[in-house]
Amino acid sequence: MSSRSSQASSNPQSPWLAAWYGAARWTFWLLPVMWLFIALAGFRRLLILRYQKKDLPTPVIVVGNISVGGTGKTPLIIALVKRLQAQGYHPGVMSRGYGGEAPSYPYLLTSASTANEAGDEPLAIFQQTNAAVVVGADRIANGKMLEDQGCDILLSDDGLQHYRLGRDIEIAVVDGQRGLGNGWRLPVGPLRESAARLKKVDWVVVNSPSNNFALPAVKGETLFFIPMQIQPGELIQLNSGKKIARTDLPNQITAVAGIGNPQRFVNTLEQLGFQPHLHAFSDHHHFVVDDFKFSNELPVVMTEKDAVKCRAFARDHWFYLPVSAELPESFWSALAQKLERVIVRKQSRFPLK
């Protein structure tokens, strides 16, 4: 790997992630801070649930995680939107829009929206599904704007810890490679909430679990999960949108990833037979053309989330790899049944909707 790659691969979070998901022990010096964090977070949650929680007339599905670092929520949200659309629903997606700065909030994405305005993940969701997508910190306002757009199912991208927004279904996503790390709460470990939180959600979805993957037991109780497999699609040239066969590229490529877990992207490329030279950037990195001054002219392959930020200055040898999430049919059947019950309950509670 070139010196440029080593430089790009470093970012301010990496020492923390290495400690949380590795064998380092230095973060345990922060145990007093962790207990303070737990106390403050618990008090804040109590106040919000008692005084600020707001239920919307439209069913809300929250897709989130309890850990810091990428877990693969976006492919799941896209899969949920497409499945709901196929069933005749009109789902909308709300997101915080990390990495974007919109002219005003809540911000409804259009075909003219950019990643600088909306954030990379919301823009990728919008472009792949053509569903209504709204970004902003106020999830209640986001949800009301989606309702005004005619959406009959609301999906919250992230938000397990945003208790002000009432939710009807919760799905927690766990990284099948890194699991829950050392299992400790922030800042000693990567967890925003304890592993016991997973007992309270409707489904735990594990992204690309190994054959022997298991979630830690909580108070002696086994945590069951739904496996989600990420399937790569055909390579697409950034500046033309043309699909490119895998055999049209050499084995040696430059891999660019500005995501929470770049190694997952590397593993996918290796499964396709590539020998990727990784240039990793921080999650939601704002790419500029100087980021691509590599020491070679190998084909550049990036994630679709990163591609939405690079099309304006893309070169002919830049490509992205779209992926899709596959889940067992039993999950989709259970979700449909749960959603039907939620809709009936909502209609009885909000009869004027």
Tab-separated table of C-alpha atoms in Angstrom, residues 33-313:
chain	number	residue	atom	x	y	z
A	33	VAL	CA	-16.670	9.000	32.538
A	34	MET	CA	-18.673	6.025	31.300
A	35	TRP	CA	-20.741	5.854	34.487
A	36	LEU	CA	-21.391	9.590	34.296
A	37	PHE	CA	-22.456	9.198	30.670
A	38	ILE	CA	-24.821	6.346	31.595
A	39	ALA	CA	-26.409	8.381	34.386
A	40	LEU	CA	-26.901	11.476	32.220
A	41	ALA	CA	-28.218	9.457	29.259
A	42	GLY	CA	-30.670	7.594	31.485
A	43	PHE	CA	-31.945	10.819	33.064
A	44	ARG	CA	-32.325	12.463	29.659
A	45	ARG	CA	-34.217	9.458	28.290
A	46	LEU	CA	-36.584	9.508	31.280
A	47	LEU	CA	-37.380	13.199	30.785
A	48	ILE	CA	-37.962	12.801	27.050
A	49	LEU	CA	-40.219	9.767	27.399
A	50	ARG	CA	-42.255	11.463	30.123
A	51	TYR	CA	-42.578	14.989	28.767
A	52	GLN	CA	-41.484	15.241	25.121
A	53	LYS	CA	-42.366	12.026	23.309
A	54	LYS	CA	-44.635	12.556	20.314
A	55	ASP	CA	-46.566	9.851	18.450
A	56	LEU	CA	-47.430	10.475	14.817
A	57	PRO	CA	-50.616	9.185	13.142
A	58	THR	CA	-48.500	7.339	10.556
A	59	PRO	CA	-46.689	4.086	11.480
A	60	VAL	CA	-43.003	4.668	12.269
A	61	ILE	CA	-40.260	2.085	11.730
A	62	VAL	CA	-36.936	2.975	13.312
A	63	VAL	CA	-33.807	1.351	11.891
A	64	GLY	CA	-30.812	2.035	14.087
A	65	ASN	CA	-27.982	0.581	16.097
A	66	ILE	CA	-26.588	0.683	19.600
A	67	SER	CA	-22.928	0.968	18.609
A	68	VAL	CA	-20.629	3.583	17.117
A	69	GLY	CA	-19.292	2.839	13.649
A	70	GLY	CA	-20.991	1.624	10.488
A	71	THR	CA	-23.282	-1.382	10.779
A	72	GLY	CA	-24.966	-1.382	7.361
A	73	LYS	CA	-28.276	0.354	8.039
A	74	THR	CA	-28.534	1.995	4.616
A	75	PRO	CA	-28.832	-1.217	2.533
A	76	LEU	CA	-31.496	-2.453	4.951
A	77	ILE	CA	-33.484	0.775	4.700
A	78	ILE	CA	-33.339	0.630	0.917
A	79	ALA	CA	-34.530	-2.985	1.005
A	80	LEU	CA	-37.376	-2.026	3.354
A	81	VAL	CA	-38.462	0.852	1.132
A	82	LYS	CA	-38.455	-1.288	-2.010
A	83	ARG	CA	-40.382	-4.108	-0.332
A	84	LEU	CA	-43.000	-1.700	1.036
A	85	GLN	CA	-43.324	-0.021	-2.351
A	86	ALA	CA	-43.878	-3.413	-3.981
A	87	GLN	CA	-46.679	-4.046	-1.471
A	88	GLY	CA	-48.446	-0.841	-2.469
A	89	TYR	CA	-47.321	1.404	0.376
A	90	HIS	CA	-45.837	4.861	-0.033
A	91	PRO	CA	-42.958	4.870	2.442
A	92	GLY	CA	-40.889	7.924	3.267
A	93	VAL	CA	-37.494	8.127	4.928
A	94	MET	CA	-36.304	10.610	7.526
A	95	SER	CA	-32.623	11.085	8.322
A	96	ARG	CA	-30.385	13.366	10.331
A	97	GLY	CA	-28.430	14.063	7.126
A	98	TYR	CA	-24.927	13.802	8.565
A	99	GLY	CA	-22.334	15.424	6.340
A	100	GLY	CA	-24.845	17.742	4.665
A	101	GLU	CA	-25.801	21.365	5.131
A	102	ALA	CA	-29.190	22.128	3.623
A	103	PRO	CA	-30.482	25.661	2.973
A	104	SER	CA	-33.291	25.046	5.495
A	105	TYR	CA	-34.742	22.264	7.628
A	106	PRO	CA	-36.625	20.043	7.373
A	107	TYR	CA	-35.242	19.549	3.881
A	108	LEU	CA	-37.084	17.496	1.275
A	109	LEU	CA	-34.757	15.967	-1.285
A	110	THR	CA	-35.345	16.565	-4.997
A	111	SER	CA	-33.615	15.411	-8.164
A	112	ALA	CA	-31.435	18.516	-7.905
A	113	SER	CA	-30.259	17.795	-4.339
A	114	THR	CA	-26.566	17.234	-3.699
A	115	ALA	CA	-24.683	15.305	-1.041
A	116	ASN	CA	-23.391	18.610	0.326
A	117	GLU	CA	-26.988	19.602	1.041
A	118	ALA	CA	-28.595	16.309	2.015
A	119	GLY	CA	-25.740	14.088	3.177
A	120	ASP	CA	-24.439	11.052	1.342
A	121	GLU	CA	-26.686	8.338	2.786
A	122	PRO	CA	-30.019	10.170	2.315
A	123	LEU	CA	-29.067	11.032	-1.259
A	124	ALA	CA	-28.144	7.407	-1.995
A	125	ILE	CA	-31.472	6.237	-0.547
A	126	PHE	CA	-33.384	8.804	-2.610
A	127	GLN	CA	-31.600	7.920	-5.853
A	128	GLN	CA	-32.105	4.182	-5.406
A	129	THR	CA	-35.749	4.236	-4.330
A	130	ASN	CA	-37.255	7.523	-5.571
A	131	ALA	CA	-39.090	7.636	-2.242
A	132	ALA	CA	-39.678	10.856	-0.346
A	133	VAL	CA	-36.637	11.562	1.843
A	134	VAL	CA	-36.450	14.358	4.417
A	135	VAL	CA	-33.404	15.347	6.468
A	136	GLY	CA	-33.154	17.419	9.620
A	137	ALA	CA	-32.440	17.178	13.335
A	138	ASP	CA	-36.121	17.493	14.317
A	139	ARG	CA	-37.530	14.070	13.521
A	140	ILE	CA	-41.061	15.093	14.453
A	141	ALA	CA	-40.948	17.877	11.863
A	142	ASN	CA	-39.387	15.451	9.385
A	143	GLY	CA	-42.203	12.979	9.919
A	144	LYS	CA	-44.910	15.620	9.492
A	145	MET	CA	-43.348	16.758	6.219
A	146	LEU	CA	-43.342	13.164	4.979
A	147	GLU	CA	-47.003	12.842	5.952
A	148	ASP	CA	-47.700	15.996	3.929
A	149	GLN	CA	-46.061	14.227	0.974
A	150	GLY	CA	-48.618	11.418	1.241
A	151	CYS	CA	-46.359	8.858	2.899
A	152	ASP	CA	-48.224	6.124	4.772
A	153	ILE	CA	-45.171	4.462	6.371
A	154	LEU	CA	-42.308	6.435	7.927
A	155	LEU	CA	-38.817	4.961	8.198
A	156	SER	CA	-36.295	6.616	10.482
A	157	ASP	CA	-32.703	6.151	9.345
A	158	ASP	CA	-30.956	5.799	12.693
A	159	GLY	CA	-32.833	6.997	15.733
A	160	LEU	CA	-33.029	4.205	18.304
A	161	GLN	CA	-31.772	6.765	20.810
A	162	HIS	CA	-34.025	9.611	19.566
A	163	TYR	CA	-36.812	8.871	22.016
A	164	ARG	CA	-38.773	12.042	21.305
A	165	LEU	CA	-40.110	10.352	18.168
A	166	GLY	CA	-42.615	7.642	19.043
A	167	ARG	CA	-42.060	4.435	17.146
A	168	ASP	CA	-44.150	1.379	16.377
A	169	ILE	CA	-41.435	-0.975	15.133
A	170	GLU	CA	-37.754	-1.028	16.040
A	171	ILE	CA	-35.027	-2.808	14.079
A	172	ALA	CA	-31.474	-2.800	15.420
A	173	VAL	CA	-28.610	-3.528	13.030
A	174	VAL	CA	-25.382	-5.159	14.253
A	175	ASP	CA	-22.143	-5.523	12.299
A	176	GLY	CA	-21.560	-9.235	11.763
A	177	GLN	CA	-17.792	-8.749	11.611
A	178	ARG	CA	-17.225	-6.548	14.653
A	179	GLY	CA	-20.260	-7.460	16.740
A	180	LEU	CA	-20.609	-5.287	19.830
A	181	GLY	CA	-16.878	-4.784	20.220
A	182	ASN	CA	-15.693	-5.049	23.806
A	183	GLY	CA	-19.304	-4.802	24.986
A	184	TRP	CA	-18.838	-1.651	27.089
A	185	ARG	CA	-20.657	1.660	26.912
A	186	LEU	CA	-19.105	4.881	25.607
A	187	PRO	CA	-16.349	5.972	25.980
A	188	VAL	CA	-14.882	2.695	27.313
A	189	GLY	CA	-16.536	0.780	24.482
A	190	PRO	CA	-18.553	1.511	21.335
A	191	LEU	CA	-22.052	1.063	22.769
A	192	ARG	CA	-24.493	3.962	22.989
A	193	GLU	CA	-26.803	1.716	24.997
A	194	SER	CA	-26.218	-1.597	26.714
A	195	ALA	CA	-26.648	-4.931	24.940
A	196	ALA	CA	-29.851	-5.370	26.960
A	197	ARG	CA	-31.429	-2.766	24.659
A	198	LEU	CA	-31.462	-5.420	21.940
A	199	LYS	CA	-34.009	-7.410	23.955
A	200	LYS	CA	-36.514	-4.580	23.569
A	201	VAL	CA	-36.430	-4.135	19.788
A	202	ASP	CA	-38.639	-6.091	17.419
A	203	TRP	CA	-35.796	-7.534	15.383
A	204	VAL	CA	-32.024	-7.626	15.590
A	205	VAL	CA	-30.575	-7.800	12.078
A	206	VAL	CA	-26.944	-8.874	11.782
A	207	ASN	CA	-25.101	-7.695	8.700
A	208	SER	CA	-23.106	-10.499	7.036
A	209	PRO	CA	-22.676	-12.790	10.060
A	210	SER	CA	-20.112	-15.590	9.963
A	211	ASN	CA	-21.295	-19.162	10.388
A	212	ASN	CA	-20.362	-19.184	14.074
A	213	PHE	CA	-21.531	-15.654	14.876
A	214	ALA	CA	-23.477	-15.238	18.103
A	215	LEU	CA	-24.694	-12.242	20.032
A	216	PRO	CA	-23.711	-12.091	23.691
A	217	ALA	CA	-26.236	-13.483	26.140
A	218	VAL	CA	-28.071	-10.903	28.229
A	219	LYS	CA	-28.728	-12.051	31.805
A	220	GLY	CA	-28.375	-15.623	30.613
A	221	GLU	CA	-30.880	-15.161	27.783
A	222	THR	CA	-29.785	-15.846	24.217
A	223	LEU	CA	-30.339	-13.007	21.761
A	224	PHE	CA	-31.653	-14.251	18.442
A	225	PHE	CA	-31.095	-12.352	15.214
A	226	ILE	CA	-32.053	-12.149	11.551
A	227	PRO	CA	-29.106	-12.646	9.169
A	228	MET	CA	-28.708	-10.078	6.400
A	229	GLN	CA	-26.425	-10.790	3.476
A	230	ILE	CA	-25.035	-8.011	1.295
A	231	GLN	CA	-25.024	-8.895	-2.384
A	232	PRO	CA	-22.865	-6.867	-4.775
A	233	GLY	CA	-24.338	-5.729	-8.063
A	234	GLU	CA	-22.615	-4.841	-11.318
A	235	LEU	CA	-19.909	-2.212	-11.382
A	236	ILE	CA	-21.053	1.154	-12.707
A	237	GLN	CA	-18.885	3.826	-14.279
A	238	LEU	CA	-19.344	7.086	-12.405
A	239	ASN	CA	-19.281	9.600	-15.235
A	240	SER	CA	-21.439	7.620	-17.682
A	241	GLY	CA	-23.678	5.404	-15.548
A	242	LYS	CA	-22.780	2.410	-17.728
A	243	LYS	CA	-22.612	-1.056	-16.213
A	244	ILE	CA	-19.190	-2.661	-16.452
A	245	ALA	CA	-18.461	-6.382	-16.306
A	246	ARG	CA	-16.133	-7.553	-13.574
A	247	THR	CA	-13.835	-9.039	-16.224
A	248	ASP	CA	-13.397	-5.603	-17.833
A	249	LEU	CA	-11.217	-4.530	-14.907
A	250	PRO	CA	-7.861	-5.926	-13.786
A	251	ASN	CA	-7.498	-7.703	-10.464
A	252	GLN	CA	-5.437	-4.873	-8.985
A	253	ILE	CA	-7.637	-1.890	-8.134
A	254	THR	CA	-7.684	1.126	-5.854
A	255	ALA	CA	-10.534	0.899	-3.332
A	256	VAL	CA	-11.884	4.148	-1.875
A	257	ALA	CA	-14.186	4.042	1.139
A	258	GLY	CA	-15.510	6.832	3.354
A	259	ILE	CA	-17.758	4.595	5.450
A	260	GLY	CA	-17.917	3.449	9.038
A	261	ASN	CA	-16.316	0.045	8.392
A	262	PRO	CA	-14.124	0.117	5.258
A	263	GLN	CA	-12.974	-3.449	5.817
A	264	ARG	CA	-16.429	-4.718	4.929
A	265	PHE	CA	-16.083	-3.078	1.517
A	266	VAL	CA	-12.635	-4.623	1.075
A	267	ASN	CA	-14.013	-8.071	1.925
A	268	THR	CA	-16.741	-7.696	-0.700
A	269	LEU	CA	-14.208	-6.707	-3.362
A	270	GLU	CA	-11.994	-9.642	-2.468
A	271	GLN	CA	-14.950	-11.999	-2.807
A	272	LEU	CA	-15.312	-10.714	-6.358
A	273	GLY	CA	-11.702	-11.607	-7.075
A	274	PHE	CA	-10.170	-8.154	-6.780
A	275	GLN	CA	-6.939	-7.312	-5.012
A	276	PRO	CA	-7.902	-3.915	-3.580
A	277	HIS	CA	-5.429	-1.298	-2.346
A	278	LEU	CA	-7.538	0.474	0.255
A	279	HIS	CA	-7.648	4.237	0.729
A	280	ALA	CA	-9.955	4.696	3.725
A	281	PHE	CA	-11.407	8.022	4.775
A	282	SER	CA	-13.540	9.030	7.734
A	283	ASP	CA	-17.253	8.323	7.559
A	284	HIS	CA	-19.193	10.985	5.586
A	285	HIS	CA	-15.904	12.403	4.250
A	286	HIS	CA	-16.361	15.337	1.849
A	287	PHE	CA	-14.347	14.193	-1.138
A	288	VAL	CA	-12.392	16.601	-3.302
A	289	VAL	CA	-10.378	15.833	-6.405
A	290	ASP	CA	-7.090	16.064	-4.490
A	291	ASP	CA	-8.141	13.023	-2.445
A	292	PHE	CA	-7.615	10.960	-5.598
A	293	LYS	CA	-3.986	11.864	-6.282
A	294	PHE	CA	-2.707	8.327	-6.043
A	295	SER	CA	0.697	7.038	-7.094
A	296	ASN	CA	-0.811	4.853	-9.838
A	297	GLU	CA	-3.545	4.863	-12.453
A	298	LEU	CA	-5.309	1.712	-11.307
A	299	PRO	CA	-9.094	1.645	-11.689
A	300	VAL	CA	-10.780	3.269	-8.699
A	301	VAL	CA	-13.730	1.443	-7.159
A	302	MET	CA	-15.793	3.046	-4.393
A	303	THR	CA	-19.057	2.536	-2.565
A	304	GLU	CA	-22.292	3.970	-3.920
A	305	LYS	CA	-22.540	6.166	-0.839
A	306	ASP	CA	-19.196	7.746	-1.738
A	307	ALA	CA	-19.972	7.913	-5.443
A	308	VAL	CA	-22.799	10.429	-4.947
A	309	LYS	CA	-20.156	12.915	-3.750
A	310	CYS	CA	-17.668	12.345	-6.574
A	311	ARG	CA	-19.638	12.397	-9.825
A	312	ALA	CA	-18.946	16.078	-10.503
A	313	PHE	CA	-15.208	15.441	-10.925
